[in-house]
Amino acid sequence: MIPLFQFSDVCFGDFLTYPDITLAEQRCTFIMGQSGCGKSTLLRLLNSLVSPSRGTIQYRGENLATLDTLALRRNVLLCPQDVFLFEGSISENFSQYFGYRDAPCPSEETMQQFLQLCCLSLPLTARCETLSGGERQRVLLAICLSFLPQVLLLDEPTAALDEATAQQVLADLKLFCSERQITLIIVCHNPRLAELYADETVLLEKEAAK
């Protein structure tokens, strides 16, 4: 079976060198390692937000560098740790993000379902600029999930959450994605969460970053 992603001799800049990584489809893979080892950069490499300075990354057997970038990012969607939401209500943020894709905004019922999936019990009229960091993070996660990408890249999605909420969010997220055959690739610093929810774990070594 062709891997979903395959790294071969990949370097970024002159300071990050990656091992030859293989990532499987329809799995929940956790990317772990010390600060500075290149976890977040790895996610950006996977959806071509940045390009390797050496080596190749294959996506389903094709060189990532040869693929249409915008089409790739619709299928391989990155939900970053640095949350960007517009001023205005939650529903207005859904509408803005769907507008960028020239797609109709989901119904209010559907938007609420995705918020609940992320353990958020907020009205759609709640203004995003008044929300806490953890709430904003989960609103963006709900929007990303509602696009139903083939691959969802998550950069520390539970960093601003307490342990119990983090576990509930990841449990719901993994079940939802498994049922819809969405591949999850998650950067996480919490070994307990990896133990509970990872199908596979990739450990990046800081000493490999040169």
GROMACS .gro file of C-alpha atoms in nm:
model
  210
    1MET     CA    1   0.000   0.000   0.000
    2ILE     CA    2   0.128   0.346  -0.092
    3PRO     CA    3   0.187   0.560   0.220
    4LEU     CA    4  -0.010   0.880   0.264
    5PHE     CA    5   0.311   1.081   0.314
    6GLN     CA    6   0.673   0.976   0.278
    7PHE     CA    7   0.979   1.186   0.365
    8SER     CA    8   1.309   1.118   0.193
    9ASP     CA    9   1.625   1.307   0.296
   10VAL     CA   10   1.420   1.615   0.390
   11CYS     CA   11   1.582   1.929   0.528
   12PHE     CA   12   1.429   2.268   0.597
   13GLY     CA   13   1.662   2.564   0.584
   14ASP     CA   14   2.001   2.486   0.728
   15PHE     CA   15   1.877   2.394   1.074
   16LEU     CA   16   1.619   2.112   1.050
   17THR     CA   17   1.697   1.764   0.925
   18TYR     CA   18   1.415   1.510   0.930
   19PRO     CA   19   1.436   1.132   0.946
   20ASP     CA   20   1.275   0.936   0.662
   21ILE     CA   21   0.918   0.944   0.792
   22THR     CA   22   0.623   0.742   0.663
   23LEU     CA   23   0.272   0.848   0.761
   24ALA     CA   24  -0.021   0.613   0.709
   25GLU     CA   25  -0.367   0.699   0.578
   26GLN     CA   26  -0.679   0.691   0.797
   27ARG     CA   27  -0.477   0.676   1.117
   28CYS     CA   28  -0.429   0.910   1.410
   29THR     CA   29  -0.058   0.990   1.423
   30PHE     CA   30   0.095   1.203   1.698
   31ILE     CA   31   0.412   1.403   1.624
   32MET     CA   32   0.613   1.449   1.942
   33GLY     CA   33   0.952   1.577   2.052
   34GLN     CA   34   1.127   1.857   2.235
   35SER     CA   35   1.075   2.223   2.154
   36GLY     CA   36   1.275   2.324   1.849
   37CYS     CA   37   1.287   1.981   1.686
   38GLY     CA   38   1.065   2.084   1.393
   39LYS     CA   39   0.717   1.953   1.479
   40SER     CA   40   0.520   2.257   1.363
   41THR     CA   41   0.741   2.297   1.057
   42LEU     CA   42   0.667   1.935   0.968
   43LEU     CA   43   0.295   2.015   0.951
   44ARG     CA   44   0.363   2.319   0.731
   45LEU     CA   45   0.573   2.101   0.502
   46LEU     CA   46   0.289   1.852   0.467
   47ASN     CA   47   0.051   2.105   0.314
   48SER     CA   48   0.315   2.309   0.130
   49LEU     CA   49   0.299   2.621   0.341
   50VAL     CA   50   0.678   2.589   0.332
   51SER     CA   51   0.901   2.382   0.105
   52PRO     CA   52   1.199   2.163   0.190
   53SER     CA   53   1.542   2.298   0.102
   54ARG     CA   54   1.653   1.942   0.025
   55GLY     CA   55   1.488   1.606  -0.028
   56THR     CA   56   1.138   1.508  -0.133
   57ILE     CA   57   0.799   1.461   0.029
   58GLN     CA   58   0.556   1.231  -0.148
   59TYR     CA   59   0.179   1.249  -0.104
   60ARG     CA   60   0.006   0.929  -0.213
   61GLY     CA   61   0.304   0.845  -0.430
   62GLU     CA   62   0.338   1.185  -0.597
   63ASN     CA   63   0.601   1.449  -0.532
   64LEU     CA   64   0.437   1.719  -0.323
   65ALA     CA   65   0.629   1.988  -0.512
   66THR     CA   66   0.450   1.897  -0.837
   67LEU     CA   67   0.095   1.920  -0.701
   68ASP     CA   68  -0.145   2.213  -0.718
   69THR     CA   69  -0.091   2.391  -0.387
   70LEU     CA   70  -0.440   2.531  -0.339
   71ALA     CA   71  -0.605   2.197  -0.419
   72LEU     CA   72  -0.365   2.024  -0.182
   73ARG     CA   73  -0.449   2.261   0.105
   74ARG     CA   74  -0.820   2.196   0.063
   75ASN     CA   75  -0.756   1.823   0.110
   76VAL     CA   76  -0.469   1.851   0.360
   77LEU     CA   77  -0.594   2.116   0.600
   78LEU     CA   78  -0.379   2.273   0.873
   79CYS     CA   79  -0.540   2.403   1.191
   80PRO     CA   80  -0.255   2.609   1.342
   81GLN     CA   81  -0.176   2.677   1.704
   82ASP     CA   82  -0.186   3.052   1.639
   83VAL     CA   83  -0.561   3.102   1.609
   84PHE     CA   84  -0.691   3.354   1.358
   85LEU     CA   85  -1.057   3.447   1.390
   86PHE     CA   86  -1.229   3.755   1.255
   87GLU     CA   87  -1.401   4.006   1.480
   88GLY     CA   88  -1.766   3.915   1.497
   89SER     CA   89  -1.982   3.619   1.586
   90ILE     CA   90  -1.903   3.250   1.559
   91SER     CA   91  -2.153   3.213   1.275
   92GLU     CA   92  -1.992   3.507   1.092
   93ASN     CA   93  -1.654   3.335   1.120
   94PHE     CA   94  -1.796   3.014   0.970
   95SER     CA   95  -1.940   3.224   0.689
   96GLN     CA   96  -1.610   3.406   0.625
   97TYR     CA   97  -1.408   3.087   0.606
   98PHE     CA   98  -1.659   2.912   0.381
   99GLY     CA   99  -1.672   3.223   0.165
  100TYR     CA  100  -1.299   3.188   0.098
  101ARG     CA  101  -1.380   2.850  -0.056
  102ASP     CA  102  -1.680   2.982  -0.250
  103ALA     CA  103  -1.885   2.727  -0.058
  104PRO     CA  104  -2.223   2.771   0.112
  105CYS     CA  105  -2.209   2.818   0.487
  106PRO     CA  106  -2.341   2.524   0.691
  107SER     CA  107  -2.680   2.548   0.856
  108GLU     CA  108  -2.700   2.675   1.213
  109GLU     CA  109  -2.777   2.320   1.326
  110THR     CA  110  -2.464   2.188   1.155
  111MET     CA  111  -2.247   2.464   1.299
  112GLN     CA  112  -2.375   2.382   1.648
  113GLN     CA  113  -2.300   2.013   1.592
  114PHE     CA  114  -1.937   2.091   1.511
  115LEU     CA  115  -1.906   2.320   1.812
  116GLN     CA  116  -2.045   2.046   2.036
  117LEU     CA  117  -1.800   1.800   1.883
  118CYS     CA  118  -1.528   2.033   2.013
  119CYS     CA  119  -1.689   2.052   2.359
  120LEU     CA  120  -1.820   2.404   2.310
  121SER     CA  121  -2.163   2.503   2.434
  122LEU     CA  122  -2.176   2.855   2.298
  123PRO     CA  123  -2.443   3.042   2.101
  124LEU     CA  124  -2.355   3.112   1.740
  125THR     CA  125  -2.401   3.481   1.822
  126ALA     CA  126  -2.109   3.478   2.069
  127ARG     CA  127  -1.843   3.726   1.958
  128CYS     CA  128  -1.508   3.561   1.897
  129GLU     CA  129  -1.304   3.854   2.030
  130THR     CA  130  -1.456   3.798   2.376
  131LEU     CA  131  -1.375   3.426   2.396
  132SER     CA  132  -1.093   3.268   2.596
  133GLY     CA  133  -0.789   3.124   2.423
  134GLY     CA  134  -0.916   2.769   2.458
  135GLU     CA  135  -1.260   2.863   2.324
  136ARG     CA  136  -1.111   3.042   2.024
  137GLN     CA  137  -0.890   2.742   1.953
  138ARG     CA  138  -1.193   2.512   1.951
  139VAL     CA  139  -1.401   2.746   1.732
  140LEU     CA  140  -1.129   2.733   1.468
  141LEU     CA  141  -1.106   2.355   1.510
  142ALA     CA  142  -1.484   2.326   1.459
  143ILE     CA  143  -1.460   2.533   1.140
  144CYS     CA  144  -1.173   2.320   1.008
  145LEU     CA  145  -1.361   1.999   1.087
  146SER     CA  146  -1.670   2.125   0.908
  147PHE     CA  147  -1.474   2.134   0.581
  148LEU     CA  148  -1.438   1.753   0.606
  149PRO     CA  149  -1.084   1.742   0.464
  150GLN     CA  150  -0.912   1.417   0.370
  151VAL     CA  151  -0.627   1.496   0.610
  152LEU     CA  152  -0.646   1.722   0.916
  153LEU     CA  153  -0.320   1.859   1.057
  154LEU     CA  154  -0.351   1.987   1.414
  155ASP     CA  155  -0.081   2.188   1.590
  156GLU     CA  156  -0.121   2.153   1.968
  157PRO     CA  157  -0.504   2.153   1.950
  158THR     CA  158  -0.545   2.101   2.325
  159ALA     CA  159  -0.263   2.325   2.453
  160ALA     CA  160  -0.504   2.574   2.613
  161LEU     CA  161  -0.734   2.310   2.765
  162ASP     CA  162  -0.745   2.134   3.098
  163GLU     CA  163  -0.670   1.761   3.094
  164ALA     CA  164  -1.030   1.641   3.114
  165THR     CA  165  -1.150   1.869   2.832
  166ALA     CA  166  -0.845   1.780   2.622
  167GLN     CA  167  -0.923   1.411   2.654
  168GLN     CA  168  -1.289   1.460   2.565
  169VAL     CA  169  -1.208   1.673   2.260
  170LEU     CA  170  -0.956   1.420   2.129
  171ALA     CA  171  -1.185   1.124   2.196
  172ASP     CA  172  -1.471   1.289   2.005
  173LEU     CA  173  -1.239   1.408   1.730
  174LYS     CA  174  -1.082   1.069   1.676
  175LEU     CA  175  -1.419   0.893   1.660
  176PHE     CA  176  -1.560   1.149   1.418
  177CYS     CA  177  -1.258   1.130   1.187
  178SER     CA  178  -1.244   0.751   1.200
  179GLU     CA  179  -1.610   0.727   1.095
  180ARG     CA  180  -1.545   0.961   0.800
  181GLN     CA  181  -1.205   0.817   0.704
  182ILE     CA  182  -1.023   1.142   0.779
  183THR     CA  183  -0.654   1.107   0.860
  184LEU     CA  184  -0.540   1.292   1.173
  185ILE     CA  185  -0.182   1.412   1.221
  186ILE     CA  186  -0.142   1.588   1.555
  187VAL     CA  187   0.150   1.776   1.707
  188CYS     CA  188   0.126   1.727   2.083
  189HIS     CA  189   0.352   1.769   2.385
  190ASN     CA  190   0.141   1.557   2.621
  191PRO     CA  191   0.256   1.192   2.636
  192ARG     CA  192  -0.060   1.088   2.821
  193LEU     CA  193  -0.279   1.207   2.534
  194ALA     CA  194  -0.058   1.023   2.286
  195GLU     CA  195  -0.083   0.708   2.495
  196LEU     CA  196  -0.463   0.730   2.493
  197TYR     CA  197  -0.537   0.836   2.137
  198ALA     CA  198  -0.242   0.779   1.902
  199ASP     CA  199  -0.254   0.490   1.657
  200GLU     CA  200   0.106   0.573   1.571
  201THR     CA  201   0.366   0.810   1.715
  202VAL     CA  202   0.655   0.985   1.540
  203LEU     CA  203   0.923   1.108   1.779
  204LEU     CA  204   1.147   1.383   1.645
  205GLU     CA  205   1.486   1.420   1.810
  206LYS     CA  206   1.614   1.769   1.873
  207GLU     CA  207   1.972   1.661   1.813
  208ALA     CA  208   1.869   1.569   1.459
  209ALA     CA  209   1.797   1.935   1.391
  210LYS     CA  210   2.114   2.096   1.259
   0.00000   0.00000   0.00000
